[in-house]
Amino acid sequence: MRRAVCPGSFDPIHNGHLEVIARAAGLFDEVVVAVSTNYAKKYRFSLEERMDMARQTLASLRGIIVEPMGEGLLAEYCRHRGISAIVKGLRSSSDFDYELPMATMNRQLSGVETVFLPAEAHYLHLSSTLIKEIFLLGGDVSDFVPKSVLKRLPAGESAAEQPRNG
Ligand code: ADP
């Protein structure tokens, strides 16, 4: 059984994430989507919401499970869960520069390999941060996120829905 992990905040999960997870599922017997919690980070959605959205969206795909990653080291999580590969999507050379030392460190710490998949051209520009920003400023994000996420973005929080001064 070849098991891989796609780790991330998924705050919220978007179409770029989904594409990489689906490709990982084609390469491995099982893919764990590990939803991280970092108490130094401020999330828009709670861990439960982030996991729910990921579970709903990925329910139709075989061989994928969604679970919390906890707070510890990813290398330890992989060792504990019998995971042999970390799968990461790469959008740019800056993603690569950021990921390379972590990949080397994770391999040194626990022997886990990191597999980089080039992001699909349509999704190169997608990030959870940008999508949240567009939404808050009243933009249409329906091309970027699955339905399970769209219905959770409360209309009242979009700038388009806010009463304006003056
Ligand atoms: P973080 O844990 O850094 O907040 P995210 O939850 O935003 O990361 O993303 C998790 C992982 O998903 C990233 O490390 C990257 O591998 C992948 N990813 C993010 N955005 C894209 C995208 N647009 N296309 C492909 N892969 C992506």
mmCIF file of C-alpha atoms and ligand atoms in Angstrom:
data_model
loop_
_atom_site.group_PDB
_atom_site.id
_atom_site.type_symbol
_atom_site.label_atom_id
_atom_site.label_comp_id
_atom_site.label_asym_id
_atom_site.label_seq_id
_atom_site.Cartn_x
_atom_site.Cartn_y
_atom_site.Cartn_z
ATOM 1 C CA MET A 1 0.000 0.000 0.000
ATOM 2 C CA ARG A 2 1.576 3.271 -1.150
ATOM 3 C CA ARG A 3 0.216 6.093 0.985
ATOM 4 C CA ALA A 4 0.877 9.796 0.361
ATOM 5 C CA VAL A 5 -0.101 12.979 2.134
ATOM 6 C CA CYS A 6 -1.247 16.346 0.752
ATOM 7 C CA PRO A 7 -0.759 18.689 3.713
ATOM 8 C CA GLY A 8 -2.078 22.227 3.968
ATOM 9 C CA SER A 9 -4.246 24.750 5.740
ATOM 10 C CA PHE A 10 -7.040 24.502 3.135
ATOM 11 C CA ASP A 11 -8.505 27.774 4.417
ATOM 12 C CA PRO A 12 -10.538 27.200 2.268
ATOM 13 C CA ILE A 13 -9.862 24.349 -0.157
ATOM 14 C CA HIS A 14 -9.899 25.600 -3.770
ATOM 15 C CA ASN A 15 -9.801 24.195 -7.301
ATOM 16 C CA GLY A 16 -5.979 24.286 -7.464
ATOM 17 C CA HIS A 17 -5.788 22.088 -4.351
ATOM 18 C CA LEU A 18 -8.419 19.720 -5.750
ATOM 19 C CA GLU A 19 -6.570 19.254 -8.994
ATOM 20 C CA VAL A 20 -3.304 18.328 -7.250
ATOM 21 C CA ILE A 21 -5.079 15.994 -4.792
ATOM 22 C CA ALA A 22 -6.858 14.222 -7.678
ATOM 23 C CA ARG A 23 -3.547 13.771 -9.512
ATOM 24 C CA ALA A 24 -1.932 12.431 -6.332
ATOM 25 C CA ALA A 25 -4.784 9.934 -6.018
ATOM 26 C CA GLY A 26 -3.860 8.647 -9.483
ATOM 27 C CA LEU A 27 -0.278 8.003 -8.368
ATOM 28 C CA PHE A 28 -0.811 6.456 -4.915
ATOM 29 C CA ASP A 29 -3.115 3.808 -3.392
ATOM 30 C CA GLU A 30 -4.269 6.195 -0.687
ATOM 31 C CA VAL A 31 -3.944 9.948 -0.242
ATOM 32 C CA VAL A 32 -4.392 11.551 3.151
ATOM 33 C CA VAL A 33 -5.440 15.185 2.958
ATOM 34 C CA ALA A 34 -3.954 16.411 6.246
ATOM 35 C CA VAL A 35 -5.476 19.663 7.443
ATOM 36 C CA SER A 36 -2.970 21.585 9.512
ATOM 37 C CA THR A 37 -3.377 23.754 12.576
ATOM 38 C CA ASN A 38 -0.781 26.341 13.445
ATOM 39 C CA TYR A 39 -1.702 28.411 16.483
ATOM 40 C CA ALA A 40 0.478 31.268 15.258
ATOM 41 C CA LYS A 41 -1.780 31.532 12.175
ATOM 42 C CA LYS A 42 -5.163 33.216 11.973
ATOM 43 C CA TYR A 43 -7.595 31.104 9.981
ATOM 44 C CA ARG A 44 -10.794 32.271 8.316
ATOM 45 C CA PHE A 45 -12.423 28.867 8.911
ATOM 46 C CA SER A 46 -12.207 26.566 11.930
ATOM 47 C CA LEU A 47 -10.436 23.219 11.621
ATOM 48 C CA GLU A 48 -13.832 21.467 11.559
ATOM 49 C CA GLU A 49 -15.109 23.738 8.779
ATOM 50 C CA ARG A 50 -11.946 23.297 6.726
ATOM 51 C CA MET A 51 -12.182 19.513 7.106
ATOM 52 C CA ASP A 52 -15.929 19.467 6.310
ATOM 53 C CA MET A 53 -15.454 21.466 3.119
ATOM 54 C CA ALA A 54 -12.598 19.189 2.020
ATOM 55 C CA ARG A 55 -14.570 16.018 2.864
ATOM 56 C CA GLN A 56 -17.692 17.167 1.010
ATOM 57 C CA THR A 57 -15.703 18.162 -2.041
ATOM 58 C CA LEU A 58 -13.583 15.023 -2.176
ATOM 59 C CA ALA A 59 -16.341 12.544 -1.272
ATOM 60 C CA SER A 60 -16.724 11.272 -4.837
ATOM 61 C CA LEU A 61 -13.020 10.483 -5.290
ATOM 62 C CA ARG A 62 -11.708 7.037 -4.334
ATOM 63 C CA GLY A 63 -8.712 6.499 -2.079
ATOM 64 C CA ILE A 64 -8.769 9.895 -0.379
ATOM 65 C CA ILE A 65 -9.212 10.502 3.317
ATOM 66 C CA VAL A 66 -9.318 13.845 5.102
ATOM 67 C CA GLU A 67 -7.977 14.118 8.619
ATOM 68 C CA PRO A 68 -6.465 16.693 10.994
ATOM 69 C CA MET A 69 -2.674 16.841 10.958
ATOM 70 C CA GLY A 70 -2.308 17.972 14.539
ATOM 71 C CA GLU A 71 0.372 20.378 15.644
ATOM 72 C CA GLY A 72 3.523 18.283 15.426
ATOM 73 C CA LEU A 73 6.123 17.777 12.733
ATOM 74 C CA LEU A 74 4.933 16.632 9.309
ATOM 75 C CA ALA A 75 7.870 14.179 9.224
ATOM 76 C CA GLU A 76 6.625 12.568 12.469
ATOM 77 C CA TYR A 77 3.047 12.484 11.208
ATOM 78 C CA CYS A 78 4.251 10.632 8.085
ATOM 79 C CA ARG A 79 6.256 8.127 10.106
ATOM 80 C CA HIS A 80 3.350 7.508 12.445
ATOM 81 C CA ARG A 81 0.801 7.080 9.603
ATOM 82 C CA GLY A 82 3.041 4.945 7.366
ATOM 83 C CA ILE A 83 3.152 7.633 4.692
ATOM 84 C CA SER A 84 5.991 7.349 2.171
ATOM 85 C CA ALA A 85 5.493 10.553 0.170
ATOM 86 C CA ILE A 86 4.436 14.154 0.626
ATOM 87 C CA VAL A 87 2.781 15.570 -2.501
ATOM 88 C CA LYS A 88 3.039 19.314 -3.141
ATOM 89 C CA GLY A 89 1.762 21.429 -6.008
ATOM 90 C CA LEU A 90 4.243 23.979 -7.355
ATOM 91 C CA ARG A 91 2.920 27.261 -8.739
ATOM 92 C CA SER A 92 6.163 29.130 -9.179
ATOM 93 C CA SER A 93 9.884 29.155 -8.554
ATOM 94 C CA SER A 94 9.238 30.873 -5.226
ATOM 95 C CA ASP A 95 7.053 27.896 -4.196
ATOM 96 C CA PHE A 96 10.009 25.675 -5.116
ATOM 97 C CA ASP A 97 12.523 27.794 -3.162
ATOM 98 C CA TYR A 98 10.248 27.610 -0.133
ATOM 99 C CA GLU A 99 9.530 23.880 -0.446
ATOM 100 C CA LEU A 100 12.996 22.514 -1.286
ATOM 101 C CA PRO A 101 14.638 22.901 2.156
ATOM 102 C CA MET A 102 11.513 21.486 3.821
ATOM 103 C CA ALA A 103 11.569 18.488 1.459
ATOM 104 C CA THR A 104 15.232 17.824 2.233
ATOM 105 C CA MET A 105 14.659 18.251 5.958
ATOM 106 C CA ASN A 106 11.635 15.940 5.979
ATOM 107 C CA ARG A 107 13.631 13.245 4.172
ATOM 108 C CA GLN A 108 16.481 13.605 6.637
ATOM 109 C CA LEU A 109 14.125 13.484 9.630
ATOM 110 C CA SER A 110 12.027 10.483 8.625
ATOM 111 C CA GLY A 111 12.999 9.230 5.168
ATOM 112 C CA VAL A 112 9.763 10.552 3.637
ATOM 113 C CA GLU A 113 10.115 11.701 0.009
ATOM 114 C CA THR A 114 8.462 14.809 -1.411
ATOM 115 C CA VAL A 115 6.876 14.649 -4.860
ATOM 116 C CA PHE A 116 6.346 17.974 -6.631
ATOM 117 C CA LEU A 117 3.567 18.265 -9.180
ATOM 118 C CA PRO A 118 3.563 21.327 -11.430
ATOM 119 C CA ALA A 119 0.310 23.235 -10.918
ATOM 120 C CA GLU A 120 -2.165 23.128 -13.783
ATOM 121 C CA ALA A 121 -1.862 26.313 -15.890
ATOM 122 C CA HIS A 122 -5.492 27.313 -15.184
ATOM 123 C CA TYR A 123 -4.831 27.297 -11.438
ATOM 124 C CA LEU A 124 -1.373 28.830 -11.199
ATOM 125 C CA HIS A 125 -2.782 32.073 -9.821
ATOM 126 C CA LEU A 126 -5.013 30.500 -7.169
ATOM 127 C CA SER A 127 -4.302 30.803 -3.476
ATOM 128 C CA SER A 128 -6.693 30.671 -0.521
ATOM 129 C CA THR A 129 -5.486 34.119 0.564
ATOM 130 C CA LEU A 130 -6.244 35.755 -2.776
ATOM 131 C CA ILE A 131 -9.628 34.061 -3.045
ATOM 132 C CA LYS A 132 -10.625 35.304 0.437
ATOM 133 C CA GLU A 133 -9.491 38.808 -0.466
ATOM 134 C CA ILE A 134 -11.475 38.848 -3.717
ATOM 135 C CA PHE A 135 -14.551 37.590 -1.899
ATOM 136 C CA LEU A 136 -14.275 40.185 0.873
ATOM 137 C CA LEU A 137 -14.024 42.944 -1.730
ATOM 138 C CA GLY A 138 -17.204 41.745 -3.413
ATOM 139 C CA GLY A 139 -15.697 39.747 -6.289
ATOM 140 C CA ASP A 140 -17.095 36.547 -7.795
ATOM 141 C CA VAL A 141 -15.049 33.536 -6.673
ATOM 142 C CA SER A 142 -17.322 30.842 -8.101
ATOM 143 C CA ASP A 143 -14.740 29.863 -10.740
ATOM 144 C CA PHE A 144 -12.108 29.215 -8.080
ATOM 145 C CA VAL A 145 -13.755 27.175 -5.322
ATOM 146 C CA PRO A 146 -16.036 24.132 -5.142
ATOM 147 C CA LYS A 147 -19.721 24.456 -4.188
ATOM 148 C CA SER A 148 -19.092 23.223 -0.642
ATOM 149 C CA VAL A 149 -16.920 26.320 -0.106
ATOM 150 C CA LEU A 150 -19.128 28.787 -1.982
ATOM 151 C CA LYS A 151 -22.077 28.062 0.279
ATOM 152 C CA ARG A 152 -19.949 28.661 3.381
ATOM 153 C CA LEU A 153 -18.689 32.085 2.350
ATOM 154 C CA PRO A 154 -21.343 34.124 4.136
ATOM 155 C CA ALA A 155 -22.857 36.761 1.880
ATOM 156 C CA GLY A 156 -22.868 39.288 4.723
ATOM 157 C CA GLU A 157 -19.090 39.377 4.746
ATOM 158 C CA SER A 158 -18.651 40.386 1.139
ATOM 159 C CA ALA A 159 -17.974 44.088 0.533
ATOM 160 C CA ALA A 160 -20.634 43.971 -2.179
ATOM 161 C CA GLU A 161 -23.212 43.277 0.539
ATOM 162 C CA GLN A 162 -22.037 45.897 3.039
ATOM 163 C CA PRO A 163 -23.833 49.225 3.395
ATOM 164 C CA ARG A 164 -21.449 51.951 2.246
ATOM 165 C CA ASN A 165 -20.886 55.237 4.019
ATOM 166 C CA GLY A 166 -21.610 58.452 2.155
HETATM 167 P P1 ADP B 1 -0.416 26.428 3.489
HETATM 168 O O1 ADP B 1 -0.383 25.209 4.341
HETATM 169 O O2 ADP B 1 0.942 26.956 3.105
HETATM 170 O O3 ADP B 1 -1.352 27.488 3.978
HETATM 171 P P2 ADP B 1 -2.335 25.839 1.406
HETATM 172 O O4 ADP B 1 -3.371 25.225 2.262
HETATM 173 O O5 ADP B 1 -2.688 27.131 0.758
HETATM 174 O O6 ADP B 1 -0.926 25.930 2.097
HETATM 175 O O7 ADP B 1 -1.946 24.835 0.246
HETATM 176 C C1 ADP B 1 -1.533 23.519 0.552
HETATM 177 C C2 ADP B 1 -0.732 22.971 -0.595
HETATM 178 O O8 ADP B 1 -1.532 22.936 -1.772
HETATM 179 C C3 ADP B 1 0.470 23.825 -0.980
HETATM 180 O O9 ADP B 1 1.576 23.480 -0.210
HETATM 181 C C4 ADP B 1 0.668 23.444 -2.423
HETATM 182 O O10 ADP B 1 1.364 22.215 -2.477
HETATM 183 C C5 ADP B 1 -0.742 23.179 -2.910
HETATM 184 N N1 ADP B 1 -1.334 24.304 -3.655
HETATM 185 C C6 ADP B 1 -1.792 25.475 -3.186
HETATM 186 N N2 ADP B 1 -2.298 26.241 -4.169
HETATM 187 C C7 ADP B 1 -2.143 25.526 -5.315
HETATM 188 C C8 ADP B 1 -2.469 25.761 -6.694
HETATM 189 N N3 ADP B 1 -3.035 26.896 -7.109
HETATM 190 N N4 ADP B 1 -2.181 24.797 -7.577
HETATM 191 C C9 ADP B 1 -1.575 23.646 -7.167
HETATM 192 N N5 ADP B 1 -1.254 23.355 -5.901
HETATM 193 C C10 ADP B 1 -1.537 24.275 -4.972
#
